[in-house]
Amino acid sequence: MALVAAAVVVVVVIAALVWLFAAGPMSSSARAERAVEQTLREMTDSESFVEFNSHLCAENRVPQDLVENITASGEQTGTDLDAMLRESISGSFPQDLTVTGVDIEGDVAIATVESESDGSGSEQVRMLDEDGAWKVCEPGVGMGAVPQGDQPG
């Protein structure tokens, strides 16, 4: 009888481990979902233009030489561009922006985000996995739904 109970325990433990890594919180899809959420959080917490820009996908990212020119120009004129960015982010990204779902197909993720404070309802945010890091490809995220044809870029 003890042998049967031990076998049942072993089967249950194996089944739990299989679930944990195949479909549970340790699965590759669950890890990717957490990475997408983390990217959005880091983007909203960006302290500098360089940091914010690093979270954008290649198609929307400002080229590094232009970033350097903008930064140099700000330093020459005494303009604190990073403070302006933080103000812009705080006005554009609601503090209570939450990810309510993530659909991933290959290197493309569509995150559904919403905020109670801005009243815009759910938004779909397209993201790409570029070199192992999720990047935001929606320049209007957090500013209400923007029809795709009206977006810059």
Coordinates of N, CA and C in Angstrom, one line a residue:
M1 N 0.8 -1.2 0.0 CA 0.0 0.0 0.0 C 0.9 1.3 0.0
A2 N 1.9 1.3 0.8 CA 2.8 2.4 0.8 C 3.5 2.6 -0.5
L3 N 3.8 1.5 -1.2 CA 4.4 1.6 -2.5 C 3.5 2.3 -3.5
V4 N 2.2 2.0 -3.5 CA 1.2 2.6 -4.4 C 1.0 4.1 -4.0
A5 N 1.0 4.4 -2.8 CA 0.9 5.8 -2.4 C 2.1 6.6 -2.9
A6 N 3.3 6.0 -2.7 CA 4.5 6.7 -3.2 C 4.5 6.9 -4.7
A7 N 4.0 5.9 -5.4 CA 3.9 6.0 -6.9 C 2.9 7.1 -7.3
V8 N 1.8 7.2 -6.6 CA 0.8 8.2 -6.9 C 1.4 9.6 -6.6
V9 N 2.2 9.8 -5.5 CA 2.8 11.0 -5.2 C 3.8 11.4 -6.3
V10 N 4.6 10.4 -6.8 CA 5.6 10.7 -7.8 C 4.8 11.1 -9.1
V11 N 3.8 10.5 -9.5 CA 3.0 10.8 -10.7 C 2.4 12.2 -10.6
V12 N 1.9 12.6 -9.4 CA 1.3 13.9 -9.2 C 2.4 15.0 -9.3
V13 N 3.6 14.7 -8.7 CA 4.7 15.7 -8.7 C 5.2 15.8 -10.2
I14 N 5.3 14.7 -10.9 CA 5.7 14.8 -12.3 C 4.7 15.6 -13.1
A15 N 3.4 15.3 -12.9 CA 2.3 16.0 -13.6 C 2.4 17.5 -13.3
A16 N 2.6 17.9 -12.1 CA 2.7 19.3 -11.7 C 3.9 20.0 -12.3
L17 N 5.0 19.3 -12.4 CA 6.2 19.9 -13.0 C 6.0 20.1 -14.5
V18 N 5.4 19.1 -15.1 CA 5.1 19.2 -16.6 C 4.1 20.4 -16.8
W19 N 3.1 20.5 -16.0 CA 2.2 21.7 -16.2 C 2.9 23.0 -15.9
L20 N 3.8 23.0 -14.9 CA 4.5 24.2 -14.5 C 5.3 24.8 -15.7
F21 N 6.0 23.8 -16.4 CA 6.9 24.3 -17.4 C 6.3 24.3 -18.8
A22 N 5.2 23.5 -19.0 CA 4.5 23.5 -20.3 C 3.4 24.5 -20.5
A23 N 2.6 24.7 -19.5 CA 1.5 25.6 -19.6 C 1.3 26.6 -18.4
G24 N 2.1 26.4 -17.4 CA 1.9 27.2 -16.2 C 2.8 28.4 -16.2
P25 N 3.1 29.0 -15.1 CA 3.8 30.3 -15.0 C 5.3 30.2 -15.4
M26 N 5.8 29.0 -15.6 CA 7.2 28.8 -16.0 C 7.3 28.5 -17.5
S27 N 6.2 28.5 -18.2 CA 6.2 28.2 -19.6 C 6.8 29.3 -20.4
S28 N 7.2 29.0 -21.6 CA 7.8 30.1 -22.4 C 6.8 31.2 -22.8
S29 N 5.5 30.8 -23.0 CA 4.5 31.9 -23.2 C 4.3 32.7 -22.0
A30 N 4.3 32.2 -20.8 CA 4.1 33.0 -19.6 C 5.2 33.9 -19.4
R31 N 6.5 33.4 -19.6 CA 7.6 34.2 -19.5 C 7.6 35.4 -20.5
A32 N 7.2 35.1 -21.7 CA 7.1 36.1 -22.7 C 6.1 37.2 -22.3
E33 N 4.9 36.7 -21.8 CA 3.9 37.7 -21.4 C 4.4 38.6 -20.3
R34 N 5.2 38.0 -19.3 CA 5.7 38.8 -18.2 C 6.8 39.8 -18.8
A35 N 7.5 39.4 -19.8 CA 8.5 40.3 -20.4 C 7.9 41.4 -21.1
V36 N 6.7 41.2 -21.8 CA 6.0 42.2 -22.5 C 5.5 43.2 -21.4
E37 N 4.9 42.7 -20.4 CA 4.4 43.6 -19.3 C 5.5 44.4 -18.7
Q38 N 6.7 43.8 -18.5 CA 7.8 44.5 -17.9 C 8.3 45.6 -18.8
T39 N 8.3 45.4 -20.1 CA 8.8 46.4 -21.1 C 7.8 47.6 -21.0
L40 N 6.5 47.4 -20.9 CA 5.6 48.5 -20.9 C 5.8 49.3 -19.6
R41 N 6.0 48.6 -18.5 CA 6.3 49.3 -17.2 C 7.5 50.1 -17.2
E42 N 8.6 49.5 -17.8 CA 9.9 50.2 -17.9 C 9.8 51.4 -18.8
M43 N 9.0 51.3 -19.8 CA 8.8 52.4 -20.7 C 8.1 53.6 -20.0
T44 N 7.1 53.3 -19.3 CA 6.3 54.3 -18.5 C 7.2 54.9 -17.4
D45 N 8.2 54.2 -16.9 CA 9.0 54.7 -15.9 C 10.3 55.3 -16.4
S46 N 10.5 55.5 -17.7 CA 11.7 56.0 -18.3 C 12.0 57.4 -17.7
E47 N 13.3 57.6 -17.4 CA 13.7 58.8 -16.8 C 14.4 59.7 -17.8
S48 N 14.7 59.2 -19.0 CA 15.4 59.9 -20.0 C 14.9 59.6 -21.4
F49 N 15.2 60.5 -22.3 CA 14.8 60.2 -23.7 C 15.5 59.0 -24.3
V50 N 16.8 58.9 -23.9 CA 17.6 57.7 -24.4 C 16.9 56.4 -23.9
E51 N 16.5 56.4 -22.6 CA 15.9 55.2 -22.1 C 14.6 54.9 -22.7
F52 N 13.7 55.9 -22.9 CA 12.4 55.8 -23.5 C 12.6 55.3 -25.0
N53 N 13.5 55.9 -25.7 CA 13.8 55.5 -27.1 C 14.2 54.0 -27.2
S54 N 14.9 53.5 -26.2 CA 15.4 52.1 -26.2 C 14.3 51.1 -26.2
H55 N 13.1 51.5 -25.7 CA 12.0 50.6 -25.6 C 11.1 50.6 -26.9
L56 N 11.5 51.4 -27.9 CA 10.7 51.5 -29.1 C 11.3 50.5 -30.2
C57 N 10.5 49.9 -31.0 CA 11.0 49.0 -32.0 C 11.7 49.9 -33.1
A58 N 12.5 49.2 -33.9 CA 13.4 49.8 -34.8 C 12.6 50.8 -35.8
E59 N 11.4 50.4 -36.2 CA 10.7 51.2 -37.1 C 10.2 52.6 -36.5
N60 N 10.2 52.7 -35.2 CA 9.8 53.9 -34.5 C 10.9 54.6 -33.7
R61 N 12.0 53.9 -33.5 CA 13.1 54.4 -32.7 C 13.8 55.6 -33.4
V62 N 14.1 56.6 -32.7 CA 14.8 57.7 -33.2 C 16.3 57.3 -33.4
P63 N 16.9 57.5 -34.5 CA 18.3 57.1 -34.8 C 19.2 57.7 -33.7
Q64 N 20.2 56.9 -33.3 CA 21.1 57.3 -32.3 C 21.8 58.6 -32.5
D65 N 22.2 58.9 -33.8 CA 22.9 60.2 -34.1 C 21.9 61.4 -33.9
L66 N 20.7 61.2 -34.2 CA 19.7 62.2 -34.0 C 19.5 62.4 -32.5
V67 N 19.4 61.3 -31.7 CA 19.3 61.4 -30.2 C 20.5 62.2 -29.7
E68 N 21.7 61.9 -30.2 CA 22.8 62.7 -29.7 C 22.8 64.2 -30.0
N69 N 22.3 64.5 -31.3 CA 22.1 65.9 -31.7 C 21.1 66.6 -30.8
I70 N 20.0 65.9 -30.6 CA 18.9 66.5 -29.7 C 19.4 66.8 -28.3
T71 N 20.1 65.8 -27.8 CA 20.7 65.9 -26.4 C 21.7 67.1 -26.4
A72 N 22.6 67.1 -27.4 CA 23.6 68.2 -27.4 C 22.9 69.6 -27.5
S73 N 21.9 69.6 -28.3 CA 21.1 70.9 -28.5 C 20.5 71.3 -27.2
G74 N 19.9 70.4 -26.5 CA 19.3 70.7 -25.2 C 20.3 71.2 -24.2
E75 N 21.5 70.6 -24.2 CA 22.6 71.0 -23.3 C 23.0 72.4 -23.6
Q76 N 23.1 72.7 -24.9 CA 23.6 74.0 -25.4 C 22.6 75.1 -25.0
T77 N 21.3 74.8 -25.1 CA 20.3 75.8 -24.8 C 19.8 75.8 -23.3
G78 N 20.3 74.9 -22.6 CA 20.0 74.8 -21.2 C 18.6 74.2 -21.0
T79 N 18.1 73.5 -22.0 CA 16.8 72.9 -21.9 C 16.9 71.5 -21.3
D80 N 16.2 71.1 -20.3 CA 16.2 69.8 -19.7 C 15.2 68.9 -20.5
L81 N 15.7 68.3 -21.6 CA 14.9 67.4 -22.4 C 14.3 66.2 -21.6
D82 N 15.1 65.7 -20.7 CA 14.7 64.5 -20.0 C 13.5 64.9 -19.1
A83 N 13.5 66.1 -18.5 CA 12.4 66.6 -17.7 C 11.2 66.8 -18.5
M84 N 11.4 67.3 -19.7 CA 10.3 67.5 -20.7 C 9.7 66.1 -21.0
L85 N 10.5 65.1 -21.3 CA 10.1 63.8 -21.6 C 9.3 63.2 -20.4
R86 N 9.8 63.3 -19.2 CA 9.1 62.8 -18.0 C 7.7 63.4 -17.9
E87 N 7.7 64.7 -18.1 CA 6.4 65.4 -18.1 C 5.4 64.9 -19.2
S88 N 6.0 64.7 -20.3 CA 5.2 64.2 -21.5 C 4.7 62.8 -21.2
I89 N 5.6 61.9 -20.6 CA 5.2 60.6 -20.3 C 4.1 60.6 -19.2
S90 N 4.3 61.4 -18.2 CA 3.3 61.4 -17.1 C 1.9 61.9 -17.6
G91 N 1.9 62.7 -18.7 CA 0.7 63.2 -19.3 C 0.1 62.2 -20.3
S92 N 0.9 61.4 -20.8 CA 0.5 60.4 -21.9 C 0.2 59.0 -21.4
F93 N 1.0 58.6 -20.4 CA 0.9 57.2 -19.9 C 0.2 57.3 -18.5
P94 N -1.0 56.8 -18.4 CA -1.7 56.8 -17.1 C -0.9 56.0 -16.1
Q95 N -0.8 56.4 -14.9 CA -0.1 55.7 -13.8 C -0.7 54.3 -13.6
D96 N -2.0 54.2 -13.9 CA -2.7 52.9 -13.6 C -2.8 52.1 -14.9
L97 N -1.9 52.3 -15.8 CA -2.0 51.5 -17.1 C -1.7 50.0 -16.7
T98 N -2.6 49.2 -17.0 CA -2.5 47.7 -16.7 C -2.6 46.9 -18.0
V99 N -1.8 45.8 -18.0 CA -1.9 44.9 -19.1 C -3.0 43.8 -18.7
T100 N -4.0 43.7 -19.6 CA -5.1 42.8 -19.3 C -5.0 41.5 -20.1
G101 N -4.1 41.5 -21.1 CA -3.9 40.3 -21.9 C -2.8 40.5 -22.9
V102 N -2.2 39.4 -23.2 CA -1.1 39.4 -24.2 C -1.3 38.2 -25.1
D103 N -1.3 38.4 -26.4 CA -1.3 37.4 -27.4 C 0.0 37.4 -28.2
I104 N 0.7 36.3 -28.2 CA 2.0 36.2 -28.8 C 2.0 35.2 -29.9
E105 N 2.4 35.6 -31.1 CA 2.6 34.7 -32.3 C 4.0 35.0 -32.8
G106 N 4.9 34.1 -32.5 CA 6.3 34.3 -33.0 C 6.9 35.4 -32.3
D107 N 7.4 36.4 -33.1 CA 8.1 37.6 -32.6 C 7.2 38.8 -32.5
V108 N 5.9 38.6 -32.6 CA 4.9 39.7 -32.5 C 4.0 39.4 -31.3
A109 N 3.8 40.5 -30.5 CA 2.9 40.4 -29.4 C 1.9 41.5 -29.5
I110 N 0.7 41.2 -29.2 CA -0.3 42.2 -29.1 C -0.8 42.3 -27.6
A111 N -0.4 43.4 -26.9 CA -0.8 43.5 -25.5 C -2.1 44.4 -25.5
T112 N -3.0 43.9 -24.7 CA -4.2 44.7 -24.4 C -4.0 45.5 -23.1
V113 N -4.0 46.8 -23.1 CA -3.8 47.6 -22.0 C -5.0 48.5 -21.7
E114 N -5.2 48.8 -20.5 CA -6.3 49.8 -20.2 C -6.0 50.5 -18.9
S115 N -6.7 51.6 -18.7 CA -6.6 52.5 -17.6 C -7.9 53.0 -17.2
E116 N -8.2 53.0 -15.9 CA -9.5 53.5 -15.4 C -9.4 55.1 -15.4
S117 N -8.2 55.6 -15.2 CA -8.1 57.1 -15.0 C -8.3 57.9 -16.3
D118 N -7.9 57.3 -17.5 CA -8.0 58.1 -18.7 C -9.3 57.9 -19.5
G119 N -10.0 56.9 -19.1 CA -11.3 56.7 -19.7 C -11.3 56.3 -21.2
S120 N -10.2 55.9 -21.7 CA -10.1 55.6 -23.1 C -10.5 54.2 -23.5
G121 N -10.6 53.4 -22.5 CA -11.0 52.0 -22.7 C -9.7 51.2 -23.1
S122 N -9.9 50.0 -23.5 CA -8.8 49.1 -23.9 C -8.1 49.5 -25.1
E123 N -6.8 49.4 -25.2 CA -6.0 49.7 -26.4 C -5.2 48.4 -26.7
Q124 N -4.9 48.2 -28.0 CA -4.1 47.2 -28.4 C -2.7 47.8 -28.7
V125 N -1.7 47.2 -28.2 CA -0.3 47.7 -28.4 C 0.5 46.6 -29.1
R126 N 1.0 46.9 -30.3 CA 1.8 45.9 -31.0 C 3.2 46.0 -30.6
M127 N 3.8 44.9 -30.3 CA 5.2 44.9 -29.9 C 5.9 43.8 -30.7
L128 N 7.2 44.0 -30.9 CA 8.1 43.1 -31.6 C 9.2 42.6 -30.7
D129 N 9.6 41.3 -30.8 CA 10.8 40.8 -30.2 C 11.9 41.1 -31.1
E130 N 12.8 42.0 -30.7 CA 14.0 42.4 -31.4 C 15.2 42.0 -30.6
D131 N 15.9 41.0 -31.1 CA 17.1 40.5 -30.5 C 16.9 40.1 -29.0
G132 N 15.7 39.4 -28.8 CA 15.4 38.9 -27.4 C 14.8 39.9 -26.5
A133 N 14.5 41.1 -26.9 CA 13.8 42.1 -26.1 C 12.6 42.6 -26.8
W134 N 11.5 42.7 -26.0 CA 10.2 43.2 -26.5 C 10.3 44.7 -26.7
K135 N 9.9 45.2 -27.8 CA 9.9 46.7 -28.1 C 8.5 47.1 -28.5
V136 N 8.2 48.3 -28.1 CA 6.8 48.9 -28.4 C 6.8 49.5 -29.8
C137 N 5.8 49.1 -30.6 CA 5.7 49.6 -32.0 C 4.5 50.5 -32.2
E138 N 3.9 51.0 -31.1 CA 2.8 51.9 -31.2 C 3.1 53.2 -30.6
P139 N 3.3 54.2 -31.4 CA 3.7 55.5 -30.8 C 2.7 56.2 -30.0
G140 N 1.4 55.8 -30.1 CA 0.3 56.5 -29.4 C -0.1 55.7 -28.2
V141 N 0.6 54.7 -27.7 CA 0.1 53.9 -26.6 C -0.1 54.8 -25.4
G142 N -1.2 54.6 -24.7 CA -1.5 55.4 -23.5 C -2.2 56.7 -23.8
M143 N -2.4 57.0 -25.1 CA -3.0 58.3 -25.4 C -4.4 58.1 -26.1
G144 N -5.0 57.0 -25.8 CA -6.3 56.7 -26.5 C -6.0 56.0 -27.8
A145 N -7.0 55.3 -28.3 CA -6.9 54.6 -29.5 C -6.6 55.6 -30.7
V146 N -5.6 55.3 -31.5 CA -5.3 56.1 -32.6 C -5.5 55.2 -33.8
P147 N -6.3 55.6 -34.8 CA -6.5 54.8 -36.0 C -5.1 54.6 -36.7
Q148 N -4.9 53.3 -37.1 CA -3.6 53.0 -37.6 C -3.1 53.9 -38.7
G149 N -4.0 54.3 -39.6 CA -3.7 55.2 -40.7 C -3.3 56.6 -40.3
D150 N -3.7 57.0 -39.1 CA -3.4 58.4 -38.6 C -2.1 58.4 -37.8
Q151 N -1.4 57.3 -37.6 CA -0.2 57.3 -36.7 C 0.9 57.8 -37.5
P152 N 1.8 58.5 -36.9 CA 3.0 59.0 -37.6 C 4.0 57.8 -37.9
G153 N 4.8 58.0 -38.8 CA 5.8 57.0 -39.1 C 5.5 56.3 -40.4

